[in-house]
Each structure stands twice: as C-alpha cells, then as structure tokens.
GROMACS .gro file of C-alpha atoms in nm:
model
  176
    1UNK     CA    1  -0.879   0.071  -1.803
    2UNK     CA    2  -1.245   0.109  -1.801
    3UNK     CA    3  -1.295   0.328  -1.456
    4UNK     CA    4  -1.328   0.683  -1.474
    5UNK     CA    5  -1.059   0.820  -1.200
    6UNK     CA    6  -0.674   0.987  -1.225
    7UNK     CA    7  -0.409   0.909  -1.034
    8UNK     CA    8  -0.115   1.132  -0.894
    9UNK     CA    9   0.143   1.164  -0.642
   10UNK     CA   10   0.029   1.269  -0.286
   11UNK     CA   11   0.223   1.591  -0.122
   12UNK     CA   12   0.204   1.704   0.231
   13UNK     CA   13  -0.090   1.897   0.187
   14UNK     CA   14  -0.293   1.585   0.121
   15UNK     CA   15  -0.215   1.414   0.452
   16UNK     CA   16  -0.599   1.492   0.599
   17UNK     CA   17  -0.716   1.271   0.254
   18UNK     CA   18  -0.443   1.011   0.345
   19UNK     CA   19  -0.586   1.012   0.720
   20UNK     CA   20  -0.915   0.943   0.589
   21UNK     CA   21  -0.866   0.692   0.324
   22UNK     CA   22  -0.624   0.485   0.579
   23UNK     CA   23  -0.897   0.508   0.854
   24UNK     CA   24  -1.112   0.385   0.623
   25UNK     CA   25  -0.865   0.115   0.502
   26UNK     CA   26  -0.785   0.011   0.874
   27UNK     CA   27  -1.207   0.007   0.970
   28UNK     CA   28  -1.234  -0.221   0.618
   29UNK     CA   29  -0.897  -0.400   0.620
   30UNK     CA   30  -0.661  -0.376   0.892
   31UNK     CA   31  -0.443  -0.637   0.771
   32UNK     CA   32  -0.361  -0.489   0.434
   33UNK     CA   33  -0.293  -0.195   0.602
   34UNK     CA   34  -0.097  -0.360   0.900
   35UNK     CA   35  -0.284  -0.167   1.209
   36UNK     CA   36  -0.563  -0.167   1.424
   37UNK     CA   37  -0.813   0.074   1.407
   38UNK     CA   38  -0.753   0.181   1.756
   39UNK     CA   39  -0.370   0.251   1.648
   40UNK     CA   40  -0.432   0.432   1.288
   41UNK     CA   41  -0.691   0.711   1.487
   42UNK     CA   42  -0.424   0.765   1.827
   43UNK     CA   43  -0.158   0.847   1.476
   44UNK     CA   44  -0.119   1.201   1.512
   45UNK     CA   45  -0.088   1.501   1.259
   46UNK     CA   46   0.275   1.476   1.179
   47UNK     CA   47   0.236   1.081   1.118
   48UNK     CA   48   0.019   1.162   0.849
   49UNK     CA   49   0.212   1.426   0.712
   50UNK     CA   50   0.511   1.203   0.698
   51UNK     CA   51   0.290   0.998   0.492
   52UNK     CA   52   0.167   1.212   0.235
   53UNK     CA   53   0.509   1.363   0.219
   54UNK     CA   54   0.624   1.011   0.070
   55UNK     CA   55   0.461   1.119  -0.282
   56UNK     CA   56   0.709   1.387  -0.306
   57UNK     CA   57   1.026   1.248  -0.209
   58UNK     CA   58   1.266   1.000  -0.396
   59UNK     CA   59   1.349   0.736  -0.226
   60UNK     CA   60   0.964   0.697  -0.175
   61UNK     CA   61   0.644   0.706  -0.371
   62UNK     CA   62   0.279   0.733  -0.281
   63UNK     CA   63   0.033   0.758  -0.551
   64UNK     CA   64  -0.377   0.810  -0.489
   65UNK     CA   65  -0.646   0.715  -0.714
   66UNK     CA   66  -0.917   0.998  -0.721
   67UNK     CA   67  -1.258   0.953  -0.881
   68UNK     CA   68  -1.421   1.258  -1.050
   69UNK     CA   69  -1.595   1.349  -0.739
   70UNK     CA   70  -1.248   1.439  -0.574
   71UNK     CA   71  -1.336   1.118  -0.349
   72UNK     CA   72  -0.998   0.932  -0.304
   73UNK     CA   73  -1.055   0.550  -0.410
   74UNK     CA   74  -0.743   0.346  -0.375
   75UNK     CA   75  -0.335   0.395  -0.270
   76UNK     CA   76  -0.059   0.264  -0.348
   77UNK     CA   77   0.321   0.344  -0.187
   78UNK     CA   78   0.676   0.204  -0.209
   79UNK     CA   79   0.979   0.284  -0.062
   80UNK     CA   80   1.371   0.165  -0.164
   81UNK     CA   81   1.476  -0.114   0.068
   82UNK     CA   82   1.379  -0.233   0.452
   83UNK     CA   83   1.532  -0.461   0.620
   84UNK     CA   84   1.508  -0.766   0.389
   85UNK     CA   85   1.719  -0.611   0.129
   86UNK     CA   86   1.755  -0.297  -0.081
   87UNK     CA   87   1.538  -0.330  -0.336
   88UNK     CA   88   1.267  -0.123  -0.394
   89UNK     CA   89   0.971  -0.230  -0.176
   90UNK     CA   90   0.582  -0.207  -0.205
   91UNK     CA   91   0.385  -0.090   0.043
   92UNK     CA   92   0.050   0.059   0.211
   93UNK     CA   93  -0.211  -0.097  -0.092
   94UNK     CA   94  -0.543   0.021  -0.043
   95UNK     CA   95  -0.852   0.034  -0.322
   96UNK     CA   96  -1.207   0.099  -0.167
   97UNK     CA   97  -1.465  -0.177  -0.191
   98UNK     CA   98  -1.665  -0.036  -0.484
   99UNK     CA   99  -1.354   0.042  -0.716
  100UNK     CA  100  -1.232  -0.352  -0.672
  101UNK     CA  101  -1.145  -0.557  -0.940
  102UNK     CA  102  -1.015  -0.578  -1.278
  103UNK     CA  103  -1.286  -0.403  -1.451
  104UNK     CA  104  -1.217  -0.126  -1.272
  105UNK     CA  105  -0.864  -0.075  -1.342
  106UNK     CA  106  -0.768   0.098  -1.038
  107UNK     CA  107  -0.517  -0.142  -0.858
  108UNK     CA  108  -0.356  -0.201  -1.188
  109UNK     CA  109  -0.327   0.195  -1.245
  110UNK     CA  110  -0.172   0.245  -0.927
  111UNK     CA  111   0.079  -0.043  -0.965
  112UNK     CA  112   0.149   0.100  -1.287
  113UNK     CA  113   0.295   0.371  -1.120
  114UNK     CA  114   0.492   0.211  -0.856
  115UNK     CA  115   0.652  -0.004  -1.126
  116UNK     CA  116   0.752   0.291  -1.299
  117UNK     CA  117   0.899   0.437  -0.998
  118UNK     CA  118   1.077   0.156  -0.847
  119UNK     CA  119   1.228   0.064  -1.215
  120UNK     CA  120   1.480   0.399  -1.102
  121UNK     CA  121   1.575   0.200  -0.838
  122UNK     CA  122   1.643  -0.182  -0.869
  123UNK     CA  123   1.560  -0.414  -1.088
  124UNK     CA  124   1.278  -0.632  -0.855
  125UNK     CA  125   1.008  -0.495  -0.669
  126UNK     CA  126   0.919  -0.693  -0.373
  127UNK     CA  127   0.595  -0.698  -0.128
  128UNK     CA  128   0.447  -0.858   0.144
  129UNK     CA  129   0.121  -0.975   0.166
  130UNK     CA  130  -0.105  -1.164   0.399
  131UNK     CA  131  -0.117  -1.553   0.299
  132UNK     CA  132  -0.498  -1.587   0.318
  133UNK     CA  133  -0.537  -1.273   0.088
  134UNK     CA  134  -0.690  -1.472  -0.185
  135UNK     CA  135  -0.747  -1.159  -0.444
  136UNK     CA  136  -0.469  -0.956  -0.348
  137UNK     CA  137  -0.238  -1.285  -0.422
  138UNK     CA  138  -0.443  -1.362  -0.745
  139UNK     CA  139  -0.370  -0.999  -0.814
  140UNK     CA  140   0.024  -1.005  -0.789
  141UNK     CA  141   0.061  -1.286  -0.967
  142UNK     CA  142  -0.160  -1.142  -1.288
  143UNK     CA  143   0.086  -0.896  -1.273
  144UNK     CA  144   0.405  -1.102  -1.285
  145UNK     CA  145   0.482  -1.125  -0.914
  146UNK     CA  146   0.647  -1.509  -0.778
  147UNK     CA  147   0.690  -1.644  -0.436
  148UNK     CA  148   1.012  -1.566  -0.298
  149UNK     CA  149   1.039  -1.827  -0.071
  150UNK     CA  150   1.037  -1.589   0.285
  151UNK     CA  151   0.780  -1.554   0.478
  152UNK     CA  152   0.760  -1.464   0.808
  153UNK     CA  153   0.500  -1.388   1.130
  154UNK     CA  154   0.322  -1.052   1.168
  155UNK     CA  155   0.072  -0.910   1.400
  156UNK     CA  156  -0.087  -0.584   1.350
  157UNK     CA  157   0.029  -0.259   1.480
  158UNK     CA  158  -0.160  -0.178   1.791
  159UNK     CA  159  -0.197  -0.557   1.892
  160UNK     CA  160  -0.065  -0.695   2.168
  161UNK     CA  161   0.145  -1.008   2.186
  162UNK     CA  162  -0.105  -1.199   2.306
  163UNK     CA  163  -0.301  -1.154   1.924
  164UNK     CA  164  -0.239  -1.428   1.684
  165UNK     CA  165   0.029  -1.380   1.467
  166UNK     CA  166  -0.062  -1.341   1.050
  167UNK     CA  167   0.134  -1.496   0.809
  168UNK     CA  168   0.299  -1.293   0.575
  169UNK     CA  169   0.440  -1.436   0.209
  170UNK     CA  170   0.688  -1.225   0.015
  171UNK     CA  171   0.652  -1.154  -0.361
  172UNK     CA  172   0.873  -1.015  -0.620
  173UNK     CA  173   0.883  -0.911  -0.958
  174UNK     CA  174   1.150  -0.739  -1.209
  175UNK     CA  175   1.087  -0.403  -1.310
  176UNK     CA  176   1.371  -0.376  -1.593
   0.00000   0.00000   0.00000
C-alpha cells in the first residue's frame, strides 16, 4: 500500500476524533454516512462515545486510518448481524477526499481489518451501499463483494418523509 498512514482500533477516548471525522463525512457525504448534517451535529456526547466505544468491543469493530500528522483520514466499522440476518455486517465507511483511491491504499487497509474481524464471526460479510455510488460499488466488487439480490429504500437520518427516498443495494462477500 503506497500511503503513509496506520490504522488501529478506536476506544472511547477517541470519540471527539470520531465526532470530527463523521461531521466531516456527513458535510462531504451524507449518504455514505446515512445522516444529515443537521442530525450528525444535534448527536450528543454519549452518541459519540457509543461510537468510538465500538473499536473496543466484540461484537463490533471500528478501525481509523491516521496519517503521520495524527490527522484521522478514513473509517471503517462493522457490527455482527441487524435485522437482515446475523452475519457480520459493514458499516459507517468513510476515507477523506485526498486519501481516495487505490493508490492510496487506505480503503483497502481498513477493509483489511474488518475482514479480519468479521472472519470470527460468520463466514460472509455483508453491506449496504447507495446504488448510484459508482466508486464505492467499483470498490466492493475489486474486493470480492456480489449483489445479493435485496435492496431496499432509505432516506437519511434527519430527513423527513417528505425527502426522496435512496436506493440502497446489498453486497456480500465470504470471509473464510
């Protein structure tokens, strides 16, 4: 992977750096992250917490790529089952514009990790992601992810139901 940047697990004491990178994922991308703006800033302390906590539990991961500046650059999270099934499940992808594509290595690094993870606990990993997402779906599917077949309507946290809906494709890949 050719960018210079770690990656680790987040804790609880990292949920101000979660805050930030998701405000900034919600102002850049509020569909990959699944809120409005107006909804991720009203969030309060304890949201975020719960959050950042998810990097130290085990039924849930969250894993941060930081860049040798300390500045967080991309996230990645996954959690064991919802309510289409039981499978491990990821979630909350986030890389920051400049650290984008494949030459960078970041989105790969974090998935990487989630694989890892979610191969302790099934033997698919499955995601959702918006149909008009041309990179992120180009993405998955470099890395072994297939249509399901499901798909289903979404609109954003914080929207009304007024807002269009989004459609959302599922994707899955084994992790054994």
């Amino acid at each position: 992977m050719a960018g210079d940047f770690s990656t680790r697990t987040t804790t609880e004491r990292d949920w101000e750096q979660v805050r930030a990178l998701r405000i900034e994922n919600a102002t850049d991308n509020p569909i990959s992250y699944g809120a409005t703006l107006e909804f991720t800033l009203a969030m309060t302390e304890q949201d975020w917490r719960l959050r950042a906590r998810r990097g130290e539990a085990t039924e849930t991961t969250s894993v941060v790529a930081v860049d040798p500046t300390g500045r967080w650059i991309g996230m990645m999270s996954g959690q064991v089952g919802d309510a289409y099934g039981p499978e491990p499940v990821l979630t909350g992808v986030y890389v920051t514009p400049s650290s984008r594509g494949r030459a960078n290595g970041v989105a790969d690094a974090l998935l990487d990790h989630v694989l890892e993870w979610a191969s302790g606990h099934g033997d698919r990993l499955r995601l959702e992601v918006y149909d008009q997402a041309v990179p992120a779906v180009r993405f998955y599917g470099r890395r072994g992810f297939r249509a399901s077949g499901r798909s289903r309507d979404f609109r954003l946290l914080g929207q009304g139901t007024d807002a269009p809906s989004l459609r959302l494709v599922e994707l899955v890949r084994t992790v054994t």
